[in-house]
Short mmCIF file of C-alpha atoms and ligand atoms in Angstrom, two decimals:
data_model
loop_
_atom_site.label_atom_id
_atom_site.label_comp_id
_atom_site.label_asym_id
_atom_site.label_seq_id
_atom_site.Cartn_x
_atom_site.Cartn_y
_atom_site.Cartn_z
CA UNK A 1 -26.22 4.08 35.57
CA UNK A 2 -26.02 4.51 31.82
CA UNK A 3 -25.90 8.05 30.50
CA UNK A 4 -27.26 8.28 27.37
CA UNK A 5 -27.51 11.71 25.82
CA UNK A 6 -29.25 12.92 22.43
CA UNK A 7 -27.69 15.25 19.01
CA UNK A 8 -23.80 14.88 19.81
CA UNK A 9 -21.58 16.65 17.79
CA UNK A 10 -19.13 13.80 16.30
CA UNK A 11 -16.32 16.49 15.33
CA UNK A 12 -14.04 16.34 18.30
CA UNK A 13 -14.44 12.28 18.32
CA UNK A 14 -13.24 11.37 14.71
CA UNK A 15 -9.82 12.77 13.52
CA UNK A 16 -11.01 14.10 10.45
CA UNK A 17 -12.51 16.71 12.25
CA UNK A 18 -16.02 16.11 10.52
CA UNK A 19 -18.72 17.72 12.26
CA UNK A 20 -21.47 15.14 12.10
CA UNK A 21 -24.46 14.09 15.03
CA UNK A 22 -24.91 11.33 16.65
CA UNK A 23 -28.70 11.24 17.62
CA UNK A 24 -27.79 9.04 20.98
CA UNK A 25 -24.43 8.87 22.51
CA UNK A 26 -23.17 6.96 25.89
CA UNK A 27 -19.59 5.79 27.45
CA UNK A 28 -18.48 2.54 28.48
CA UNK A 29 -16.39 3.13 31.53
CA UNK A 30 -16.20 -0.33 33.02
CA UNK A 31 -17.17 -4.08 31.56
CA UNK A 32 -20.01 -4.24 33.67
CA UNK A 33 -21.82 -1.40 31.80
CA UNK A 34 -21.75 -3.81 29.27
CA UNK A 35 -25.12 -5.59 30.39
CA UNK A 36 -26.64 -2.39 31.19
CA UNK A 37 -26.35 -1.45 27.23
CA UNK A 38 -27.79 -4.47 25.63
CA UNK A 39 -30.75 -3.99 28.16
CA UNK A 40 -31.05 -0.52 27.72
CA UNK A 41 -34.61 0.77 25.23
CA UNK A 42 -32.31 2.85 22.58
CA UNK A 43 -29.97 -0.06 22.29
CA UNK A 44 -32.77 -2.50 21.34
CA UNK A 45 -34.21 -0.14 19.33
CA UNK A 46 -31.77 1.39 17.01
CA UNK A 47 -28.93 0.67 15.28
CA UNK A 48 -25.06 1.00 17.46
CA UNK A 49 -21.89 2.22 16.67
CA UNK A 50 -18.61 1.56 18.84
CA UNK A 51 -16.19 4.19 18.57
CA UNK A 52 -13.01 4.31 20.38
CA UNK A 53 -10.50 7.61 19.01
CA UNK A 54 -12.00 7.60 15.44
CA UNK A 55 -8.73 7.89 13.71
CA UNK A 56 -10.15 4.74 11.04
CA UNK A 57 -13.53 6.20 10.31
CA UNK A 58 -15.09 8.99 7.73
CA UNK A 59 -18.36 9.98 9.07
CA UNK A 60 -20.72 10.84 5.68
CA UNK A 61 -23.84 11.42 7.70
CA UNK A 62 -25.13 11.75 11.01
CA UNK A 63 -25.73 8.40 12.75
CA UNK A 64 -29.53 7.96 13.82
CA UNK A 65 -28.48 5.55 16.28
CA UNK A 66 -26.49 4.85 19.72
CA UNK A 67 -22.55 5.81 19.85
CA UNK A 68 -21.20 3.74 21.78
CA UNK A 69 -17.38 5.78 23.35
CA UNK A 70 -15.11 3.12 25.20
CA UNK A 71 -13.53 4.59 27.85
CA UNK A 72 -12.19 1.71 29.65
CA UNK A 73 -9.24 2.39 31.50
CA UNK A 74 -5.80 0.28 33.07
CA UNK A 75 -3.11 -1.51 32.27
CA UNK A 76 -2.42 -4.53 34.85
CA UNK A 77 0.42 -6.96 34.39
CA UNK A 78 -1.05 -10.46 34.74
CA UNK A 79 1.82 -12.83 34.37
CA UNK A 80 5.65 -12.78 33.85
CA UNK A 81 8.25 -15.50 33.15
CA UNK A 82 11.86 -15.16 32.73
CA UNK A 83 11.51 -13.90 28.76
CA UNK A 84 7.95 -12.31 28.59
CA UNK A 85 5.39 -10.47 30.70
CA UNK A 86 1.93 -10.78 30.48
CA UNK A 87 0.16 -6.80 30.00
CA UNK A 88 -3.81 -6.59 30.05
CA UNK A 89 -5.08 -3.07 28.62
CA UNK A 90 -8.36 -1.74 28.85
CA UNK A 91 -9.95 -1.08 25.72
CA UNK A 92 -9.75 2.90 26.02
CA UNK A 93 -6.11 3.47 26.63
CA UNK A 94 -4.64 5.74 23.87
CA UNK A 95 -2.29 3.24 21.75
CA UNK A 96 0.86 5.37 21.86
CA UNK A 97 0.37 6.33 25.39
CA UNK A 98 0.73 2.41 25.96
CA UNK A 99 3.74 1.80 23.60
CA UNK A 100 5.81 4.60 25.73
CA UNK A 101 4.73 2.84 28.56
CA UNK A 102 6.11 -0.33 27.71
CA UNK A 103 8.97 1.44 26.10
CA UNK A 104 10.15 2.88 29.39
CA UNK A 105 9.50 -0.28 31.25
CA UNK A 106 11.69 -2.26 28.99
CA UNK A 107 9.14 -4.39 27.65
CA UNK A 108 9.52 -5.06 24.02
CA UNK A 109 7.29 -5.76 20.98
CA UNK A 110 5.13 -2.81 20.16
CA UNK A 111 7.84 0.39 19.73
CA UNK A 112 7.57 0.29 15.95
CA UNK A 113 3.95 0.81 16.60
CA UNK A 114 4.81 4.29 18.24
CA UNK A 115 2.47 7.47 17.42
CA UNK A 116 -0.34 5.40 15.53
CA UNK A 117 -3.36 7.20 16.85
CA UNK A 118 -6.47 5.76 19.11
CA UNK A 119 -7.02 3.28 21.44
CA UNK A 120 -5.82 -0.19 22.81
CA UNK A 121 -9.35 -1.82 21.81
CA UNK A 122 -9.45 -1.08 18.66
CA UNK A 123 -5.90 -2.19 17.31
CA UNK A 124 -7.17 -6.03 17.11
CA UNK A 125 -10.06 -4.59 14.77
CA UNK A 126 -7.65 -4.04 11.78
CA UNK A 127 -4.61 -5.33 13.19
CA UNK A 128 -2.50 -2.61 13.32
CA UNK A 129 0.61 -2.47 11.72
CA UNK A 130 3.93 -0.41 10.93
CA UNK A 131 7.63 -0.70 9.92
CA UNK A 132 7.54 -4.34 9.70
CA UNK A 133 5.33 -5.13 12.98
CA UNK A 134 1.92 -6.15 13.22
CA UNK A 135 -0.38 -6.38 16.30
CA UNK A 136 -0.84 -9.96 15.23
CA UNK A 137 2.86 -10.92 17.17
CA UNK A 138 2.13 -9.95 20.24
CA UNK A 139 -1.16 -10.22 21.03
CA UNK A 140 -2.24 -13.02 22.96
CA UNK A 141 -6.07 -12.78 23.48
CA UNK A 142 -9.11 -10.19 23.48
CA UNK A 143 -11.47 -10.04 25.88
CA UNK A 144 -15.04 -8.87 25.23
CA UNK A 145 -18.87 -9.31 24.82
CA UNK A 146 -20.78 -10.32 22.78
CA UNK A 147 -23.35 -7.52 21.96
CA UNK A 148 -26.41 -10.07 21.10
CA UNK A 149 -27.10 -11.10 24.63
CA UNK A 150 -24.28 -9.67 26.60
CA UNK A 151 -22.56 -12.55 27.09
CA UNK A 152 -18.92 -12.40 27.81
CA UNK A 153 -15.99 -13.93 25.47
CA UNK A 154 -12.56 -14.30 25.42
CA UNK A 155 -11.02 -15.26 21.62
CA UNK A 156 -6.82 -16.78 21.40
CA UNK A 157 -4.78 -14.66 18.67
CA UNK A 158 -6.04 -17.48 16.46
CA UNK A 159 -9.37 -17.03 16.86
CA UNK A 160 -8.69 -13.24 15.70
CA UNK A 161 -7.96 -14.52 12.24
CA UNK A 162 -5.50 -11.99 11.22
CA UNK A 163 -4.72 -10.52 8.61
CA UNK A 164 -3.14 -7.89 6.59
CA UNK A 165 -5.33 -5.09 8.12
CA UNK A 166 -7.87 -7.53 8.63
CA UNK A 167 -9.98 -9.93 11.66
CA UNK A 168 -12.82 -11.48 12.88
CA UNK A 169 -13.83 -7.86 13.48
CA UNK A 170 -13.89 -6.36 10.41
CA UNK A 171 -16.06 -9.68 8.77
CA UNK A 172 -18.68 -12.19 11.19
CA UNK A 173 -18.18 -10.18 14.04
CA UNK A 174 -18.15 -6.74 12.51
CA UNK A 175 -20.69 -4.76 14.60
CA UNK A 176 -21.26 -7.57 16.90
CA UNK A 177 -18.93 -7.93 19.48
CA UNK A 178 -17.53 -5.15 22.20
CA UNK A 179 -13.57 -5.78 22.97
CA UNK A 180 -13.30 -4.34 26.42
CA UNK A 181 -9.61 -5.51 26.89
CA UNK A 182 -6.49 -7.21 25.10
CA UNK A 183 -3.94 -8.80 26.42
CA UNK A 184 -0.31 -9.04 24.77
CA UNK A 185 2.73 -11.12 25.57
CA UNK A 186 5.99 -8.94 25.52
CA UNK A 187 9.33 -9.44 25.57
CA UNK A 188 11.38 -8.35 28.87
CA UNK A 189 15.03 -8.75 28.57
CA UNK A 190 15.82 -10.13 25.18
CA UNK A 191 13.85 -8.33 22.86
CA UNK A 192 14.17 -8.99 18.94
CA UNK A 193 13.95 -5.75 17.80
CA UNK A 194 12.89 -5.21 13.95
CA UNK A 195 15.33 -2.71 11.89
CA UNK A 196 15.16 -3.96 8.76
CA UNK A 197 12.18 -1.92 7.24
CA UNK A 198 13.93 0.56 4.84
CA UNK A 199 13.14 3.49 5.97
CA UNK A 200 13.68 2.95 9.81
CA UNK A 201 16.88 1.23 8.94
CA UNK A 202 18.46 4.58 7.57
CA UNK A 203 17.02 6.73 10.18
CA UNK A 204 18.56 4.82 13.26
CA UNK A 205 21.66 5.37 10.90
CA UNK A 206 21.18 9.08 10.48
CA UNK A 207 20.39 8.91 14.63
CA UNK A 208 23.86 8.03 14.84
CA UNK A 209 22.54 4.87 16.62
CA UNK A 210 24.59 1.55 16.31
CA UNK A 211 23.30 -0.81 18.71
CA UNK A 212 19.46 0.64 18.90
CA UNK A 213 17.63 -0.14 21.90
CA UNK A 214 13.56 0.05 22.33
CA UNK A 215 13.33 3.41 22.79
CA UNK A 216 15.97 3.95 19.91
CA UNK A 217 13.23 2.09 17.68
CA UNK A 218 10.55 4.08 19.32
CA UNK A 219 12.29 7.44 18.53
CA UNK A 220 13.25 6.51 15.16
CA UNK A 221 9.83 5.17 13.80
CA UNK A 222 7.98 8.88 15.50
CA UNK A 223 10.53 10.85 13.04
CA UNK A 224 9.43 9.08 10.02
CA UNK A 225 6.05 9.62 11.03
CA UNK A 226 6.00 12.90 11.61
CA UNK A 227 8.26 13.73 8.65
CA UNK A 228 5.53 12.59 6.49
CA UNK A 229 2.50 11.85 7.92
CA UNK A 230 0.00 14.82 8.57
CA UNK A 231 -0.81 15.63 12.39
CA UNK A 232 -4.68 15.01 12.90
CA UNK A 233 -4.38 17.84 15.63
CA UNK A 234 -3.74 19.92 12.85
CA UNK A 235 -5.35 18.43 9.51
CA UNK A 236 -7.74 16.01 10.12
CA UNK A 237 -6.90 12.95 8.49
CA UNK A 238 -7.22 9.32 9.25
CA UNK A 239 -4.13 7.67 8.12
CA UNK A 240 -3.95 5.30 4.78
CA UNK A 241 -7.24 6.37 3.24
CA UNK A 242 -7.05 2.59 1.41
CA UNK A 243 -5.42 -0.52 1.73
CA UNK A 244 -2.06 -2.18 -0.43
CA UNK A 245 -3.37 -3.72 -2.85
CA UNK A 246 -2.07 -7.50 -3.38
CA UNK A 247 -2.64 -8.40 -7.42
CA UNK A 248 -1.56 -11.56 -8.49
CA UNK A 249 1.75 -12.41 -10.21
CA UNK A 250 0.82 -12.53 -13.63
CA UNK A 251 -0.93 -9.13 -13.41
CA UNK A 252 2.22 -7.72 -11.70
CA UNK A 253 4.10 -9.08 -15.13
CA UNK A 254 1.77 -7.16 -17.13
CA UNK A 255 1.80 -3.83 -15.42
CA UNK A 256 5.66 -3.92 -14.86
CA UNK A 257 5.91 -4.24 -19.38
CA UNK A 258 4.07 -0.78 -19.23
CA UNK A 259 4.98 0.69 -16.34
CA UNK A 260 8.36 -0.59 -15.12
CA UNK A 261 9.02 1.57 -12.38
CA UNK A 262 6.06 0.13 -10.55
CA UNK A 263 6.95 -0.94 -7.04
CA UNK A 264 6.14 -4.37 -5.33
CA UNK A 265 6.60 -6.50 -2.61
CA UNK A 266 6.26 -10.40 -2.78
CA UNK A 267 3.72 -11.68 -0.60
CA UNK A 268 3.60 -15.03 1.01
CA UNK A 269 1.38 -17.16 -1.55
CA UNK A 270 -1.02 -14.16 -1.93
CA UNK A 271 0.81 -12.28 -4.67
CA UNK A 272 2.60 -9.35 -4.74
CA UNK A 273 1.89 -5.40 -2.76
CA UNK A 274 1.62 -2.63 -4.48
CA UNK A 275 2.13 0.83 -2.31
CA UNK A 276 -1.11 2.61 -3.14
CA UNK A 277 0.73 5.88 -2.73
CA UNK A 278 2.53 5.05 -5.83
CA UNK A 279 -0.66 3.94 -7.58
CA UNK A 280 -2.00 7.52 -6.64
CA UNK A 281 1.07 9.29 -7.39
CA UNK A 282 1.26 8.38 -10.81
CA UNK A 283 -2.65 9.68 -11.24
CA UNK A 284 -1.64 12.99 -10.55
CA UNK A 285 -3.68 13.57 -7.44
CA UNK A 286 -0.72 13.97 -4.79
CA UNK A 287 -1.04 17.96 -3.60
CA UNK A 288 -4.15 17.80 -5.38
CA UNK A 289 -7.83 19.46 -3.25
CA UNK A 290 -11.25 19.78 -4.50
CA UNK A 291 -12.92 22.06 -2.48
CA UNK A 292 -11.98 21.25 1.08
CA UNK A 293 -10.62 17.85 0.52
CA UNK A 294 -7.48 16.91 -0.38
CA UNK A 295 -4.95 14.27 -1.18
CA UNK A 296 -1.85 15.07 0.87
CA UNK A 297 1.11 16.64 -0.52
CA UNK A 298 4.14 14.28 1.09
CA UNK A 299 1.80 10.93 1.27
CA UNK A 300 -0.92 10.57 -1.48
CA UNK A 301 -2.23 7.54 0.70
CA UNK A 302 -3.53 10.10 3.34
CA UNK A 303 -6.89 11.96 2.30
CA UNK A 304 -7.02 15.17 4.63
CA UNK A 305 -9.47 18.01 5.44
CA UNK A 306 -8.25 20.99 4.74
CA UNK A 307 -10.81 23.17 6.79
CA UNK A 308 -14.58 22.29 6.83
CA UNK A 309 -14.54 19.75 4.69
CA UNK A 310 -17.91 17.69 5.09
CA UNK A 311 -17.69 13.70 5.06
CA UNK A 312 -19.43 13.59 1.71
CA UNK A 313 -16.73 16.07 0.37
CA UNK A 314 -13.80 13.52 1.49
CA UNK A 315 -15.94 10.42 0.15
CA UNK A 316 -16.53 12.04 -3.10
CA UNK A 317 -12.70 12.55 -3.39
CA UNK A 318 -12.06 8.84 -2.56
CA UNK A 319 -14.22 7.80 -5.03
CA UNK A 320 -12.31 9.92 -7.76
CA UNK A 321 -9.45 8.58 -6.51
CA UNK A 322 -10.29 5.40 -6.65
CA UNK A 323 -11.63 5.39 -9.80
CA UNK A 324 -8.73 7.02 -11.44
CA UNK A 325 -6.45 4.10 -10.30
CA UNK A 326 -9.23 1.30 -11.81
CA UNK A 327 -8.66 3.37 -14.96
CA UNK A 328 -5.44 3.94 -15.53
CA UNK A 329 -3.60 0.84 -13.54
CA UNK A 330 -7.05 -1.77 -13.82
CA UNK A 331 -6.69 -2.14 -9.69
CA UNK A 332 -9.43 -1.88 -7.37
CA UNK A 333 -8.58 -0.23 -3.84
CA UNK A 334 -10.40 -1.04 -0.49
CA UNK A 335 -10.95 1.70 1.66
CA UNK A 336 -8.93 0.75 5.05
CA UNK A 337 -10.86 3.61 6.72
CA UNK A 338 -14.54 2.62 8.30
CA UNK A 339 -17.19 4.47 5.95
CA UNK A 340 -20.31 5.68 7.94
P1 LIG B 401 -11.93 3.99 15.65
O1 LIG B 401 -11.59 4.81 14.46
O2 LIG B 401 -12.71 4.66 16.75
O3 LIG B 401 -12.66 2.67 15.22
C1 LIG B 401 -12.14 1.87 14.17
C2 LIG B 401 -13.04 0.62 14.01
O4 LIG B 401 -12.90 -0.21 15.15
C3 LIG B 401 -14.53 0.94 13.91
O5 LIG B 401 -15.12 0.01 13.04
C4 LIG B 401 -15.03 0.75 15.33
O6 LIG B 401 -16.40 0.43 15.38
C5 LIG B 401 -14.16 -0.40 15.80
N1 LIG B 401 -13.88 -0.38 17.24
C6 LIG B 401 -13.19 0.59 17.92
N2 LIG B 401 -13.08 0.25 19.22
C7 LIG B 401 -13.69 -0.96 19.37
C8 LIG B 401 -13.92 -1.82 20.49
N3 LIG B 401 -13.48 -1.52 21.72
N4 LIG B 401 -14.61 -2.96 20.27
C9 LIG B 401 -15.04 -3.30 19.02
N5 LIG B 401 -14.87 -2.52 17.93
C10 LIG B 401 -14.20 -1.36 18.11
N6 LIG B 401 -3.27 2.25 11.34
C11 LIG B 401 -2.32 1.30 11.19
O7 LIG B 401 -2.61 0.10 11.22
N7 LIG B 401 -1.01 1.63 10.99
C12 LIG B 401 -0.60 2.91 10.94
O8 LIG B 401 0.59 3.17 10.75
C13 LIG B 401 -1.57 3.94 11.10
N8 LIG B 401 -1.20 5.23 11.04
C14 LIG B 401 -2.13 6.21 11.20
C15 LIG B 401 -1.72 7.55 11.17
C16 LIG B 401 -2.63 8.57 11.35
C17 LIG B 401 -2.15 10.01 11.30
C18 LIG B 401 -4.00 8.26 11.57
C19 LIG B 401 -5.00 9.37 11.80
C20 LIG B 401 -4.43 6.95 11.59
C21 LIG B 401 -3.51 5.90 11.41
N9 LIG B 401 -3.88 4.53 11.43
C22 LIG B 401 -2.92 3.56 11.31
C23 LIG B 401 -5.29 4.16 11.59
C24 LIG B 401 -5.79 4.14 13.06
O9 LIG B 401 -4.93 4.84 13.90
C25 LIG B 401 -5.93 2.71 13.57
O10 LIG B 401 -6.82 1.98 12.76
C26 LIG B 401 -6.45 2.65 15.02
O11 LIG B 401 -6.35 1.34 15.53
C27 LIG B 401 -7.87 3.14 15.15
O12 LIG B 401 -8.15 3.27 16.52
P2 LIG B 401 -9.39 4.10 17.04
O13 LIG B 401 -9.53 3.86 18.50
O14 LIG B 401 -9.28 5.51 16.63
O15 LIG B 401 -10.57 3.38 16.27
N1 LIG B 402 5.20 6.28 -2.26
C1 LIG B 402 5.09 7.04 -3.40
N2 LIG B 402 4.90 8.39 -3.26
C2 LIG B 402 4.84 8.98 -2.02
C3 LIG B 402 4.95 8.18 -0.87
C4 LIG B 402 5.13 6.82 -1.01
O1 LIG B 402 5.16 6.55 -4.53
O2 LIG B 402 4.67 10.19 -1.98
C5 LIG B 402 5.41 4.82 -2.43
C6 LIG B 402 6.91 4.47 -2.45
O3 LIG B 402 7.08 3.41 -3.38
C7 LIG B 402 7.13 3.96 -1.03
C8 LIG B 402 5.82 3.26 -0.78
O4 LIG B 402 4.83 4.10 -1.38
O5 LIG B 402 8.23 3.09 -0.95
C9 LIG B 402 5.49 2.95 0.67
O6 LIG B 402 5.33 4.17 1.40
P1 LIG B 402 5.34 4.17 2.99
O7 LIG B 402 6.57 3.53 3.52
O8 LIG B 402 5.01 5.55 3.43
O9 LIG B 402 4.18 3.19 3.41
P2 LIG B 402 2.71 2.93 2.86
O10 LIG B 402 2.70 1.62 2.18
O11 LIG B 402 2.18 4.09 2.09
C10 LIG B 402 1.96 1.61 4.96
C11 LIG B 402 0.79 1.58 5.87
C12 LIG B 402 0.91 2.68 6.91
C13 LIG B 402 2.18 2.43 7.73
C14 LIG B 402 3.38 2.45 6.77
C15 LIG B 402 4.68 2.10 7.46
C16 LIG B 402 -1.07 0.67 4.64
C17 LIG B 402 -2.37 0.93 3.95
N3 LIG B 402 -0.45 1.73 5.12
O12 LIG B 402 1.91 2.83 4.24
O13 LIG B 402 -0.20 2.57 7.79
O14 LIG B 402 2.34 3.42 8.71
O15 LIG B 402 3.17 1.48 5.72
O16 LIG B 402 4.70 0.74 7.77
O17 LIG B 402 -0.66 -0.49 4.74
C18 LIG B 402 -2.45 3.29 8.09
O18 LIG B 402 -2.77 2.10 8.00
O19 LIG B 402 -3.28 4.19 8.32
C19 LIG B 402 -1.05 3.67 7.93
C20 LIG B 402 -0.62 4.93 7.97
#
């Protein structure tokens, strides 16, 4: 039986610490829940939100309608061939929990995804990525429902339509569709390990490490991480506040005659990267607060709360942000984190 309960505090289930309500809040514990929510009145009735560690979303408000927690639990190997096994991961295992897991099992493909925060079922949402690895290369399918009648569906990697922090999820199915597992295909034996980001490069280096193994990579990619990025146990934070932006070739041309120290990266067809930190940098606003937001001092992608800070607080200084960059570079960022 469904239990739904009413005026949840939202602080210790979003990692910027924001202490918003949720009028009606449930867990999903197993997939056959599933048709027990689309049935039940306050589903029908108001609007939903699925929430898995909320380490991608800045609550500005409370939400007058159903939270929806996955909690679905296990990791099962399905299948294994000579080269690859087969995992399938319920949709509320923690992420990093799962990459040491694999990690110590030997199974290789997700250890430069080490330390990002949250769960299993929502890394196909924005494709998660990190020191040259995205989601998109190992996962094989999702499994879930569709919210609209319950039904259940299963979509191939290609059906995902990945992209650079983007899916299916984040555009038609946004909303509509509850990913209750993944499964991912992962290398046992000869794994193809991926060194060549910069910075992971030169720490395996200043490891010591010649001939890095998985858990090498694994170890390597948690010291960058925790060299610069802030610990949401501590300041609450959700990661890259915005995306890269990709601007097209010509406008790359004109930015590098006025500022040549600008950084980017060529991008298959697209255009070329820019690091938003850089873009941000350059503002000004890196170490920078107003009131109890603030932009943080070793990555000026990362928007923090410094202590109390209220949703609107850490919206308002996106916004500033965001609008100092349109000023002074003529570049529009996206927000990567989910606005409520
Ligand atoms: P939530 O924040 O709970 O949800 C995110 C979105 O997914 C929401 O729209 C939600 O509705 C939807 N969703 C969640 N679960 C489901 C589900 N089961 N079915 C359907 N929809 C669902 N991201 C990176 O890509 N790379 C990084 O290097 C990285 N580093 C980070 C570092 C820090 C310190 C932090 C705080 C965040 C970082 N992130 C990074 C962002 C974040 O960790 C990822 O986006 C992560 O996948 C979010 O998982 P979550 O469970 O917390 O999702
Ligand atoms: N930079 C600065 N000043 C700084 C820090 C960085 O100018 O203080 C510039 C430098 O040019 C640097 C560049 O930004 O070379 C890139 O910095 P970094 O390697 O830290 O990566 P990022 O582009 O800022 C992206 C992802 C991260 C991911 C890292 C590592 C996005 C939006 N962010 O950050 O993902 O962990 O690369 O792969 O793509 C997240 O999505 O939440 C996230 C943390």
């Amino acid at each position: 039986m469904l239990n739904v309960t009413q005026n949840v505090n939202l602080a210790p289930y979003n990692t910027f610490g924001v202490s918003e309500y949720a009028h009606w809040f449930t867990r999903i514990n197993n997939p056959q829940q599933i048709k027990e929510l689309v049935n039940h009145p306050v589903f029908a009735a108001k609007p939903h939100l699925i929430l898995g560690g909320g380490s991608n979303i800045l609550f500005t408000r409370s939400f007058e309608g159903l939270v929806i927690k996955v909690d679905i639990k296990g990791i099962e190997k399905i299948r294994e061939d000579a080269n690859h096994v087969w995992l399938k991961v319920g949709a509320g295992e923690n992420w990093h929990s799962l990459v040491m897991h694999c990690v110590t099992a030997s199974y290789g493909g997700i250890e430069n995804l080490a330390l990002i925060p949250g769960t299993a079922g929502a890394a196909p949402v924005q494709n998660i990525g990190a020191y040259g690895v995205e989601l998109a290369e190992v996962l094989e399918e999702v499994q879930g429902f569709n919210l609209a009648d319950g039904t259940q569906l299963n979509l191939s990697n290609n059906e995902c339509r990945f992209g650079y922090r983007d899916s299916i999820f984040k555009q038609e199915l946004k909303g509509k569709f509850f990913i209750s597992s993944i499964t991912l295909r992962l290398t046992v034996g000869r794994h193809q390990l991926r060194t060549s980001y910069g910075t992971l490069a030169d720490t395996l280096i200043a490891m010591g490490v010649n001939q890095p193994t998985l858990y090498h990579v694994s170890q390597a990619v948690i010291r960058i991480r925790t060299s610069k990025l802030p610990d949401p146990a501590r300041t609450g934070n959700a990661g890259s506040f915005f995306k890269n932006p990709v601007i097209s070739g010509k406008q790359y041309r004109e930015l590098k005659e006025i500022h040549p120290k600008i950084p980017g990266f060529i991008v298959d067809n697209q255009g070329v990267k820019i690091p938003a930190a850089w873009l941000i940098e350059q503002c000004g606003w890196k170490g920078k607060r107003i009131g109890n937001a603030g932009v943080h001092e070793h990555q000026p992608l990362v928007l923090v709360n410094l202590g109390g800070a209220s949703g609107q607080e850490i919206l308002k200084l996106a916004e500033e942000v965001r609008h100092s960059v349109a000023e002074k570079f003529n570049i529009d960022l996206t927000p990567e984190v989910n606005i409520i």
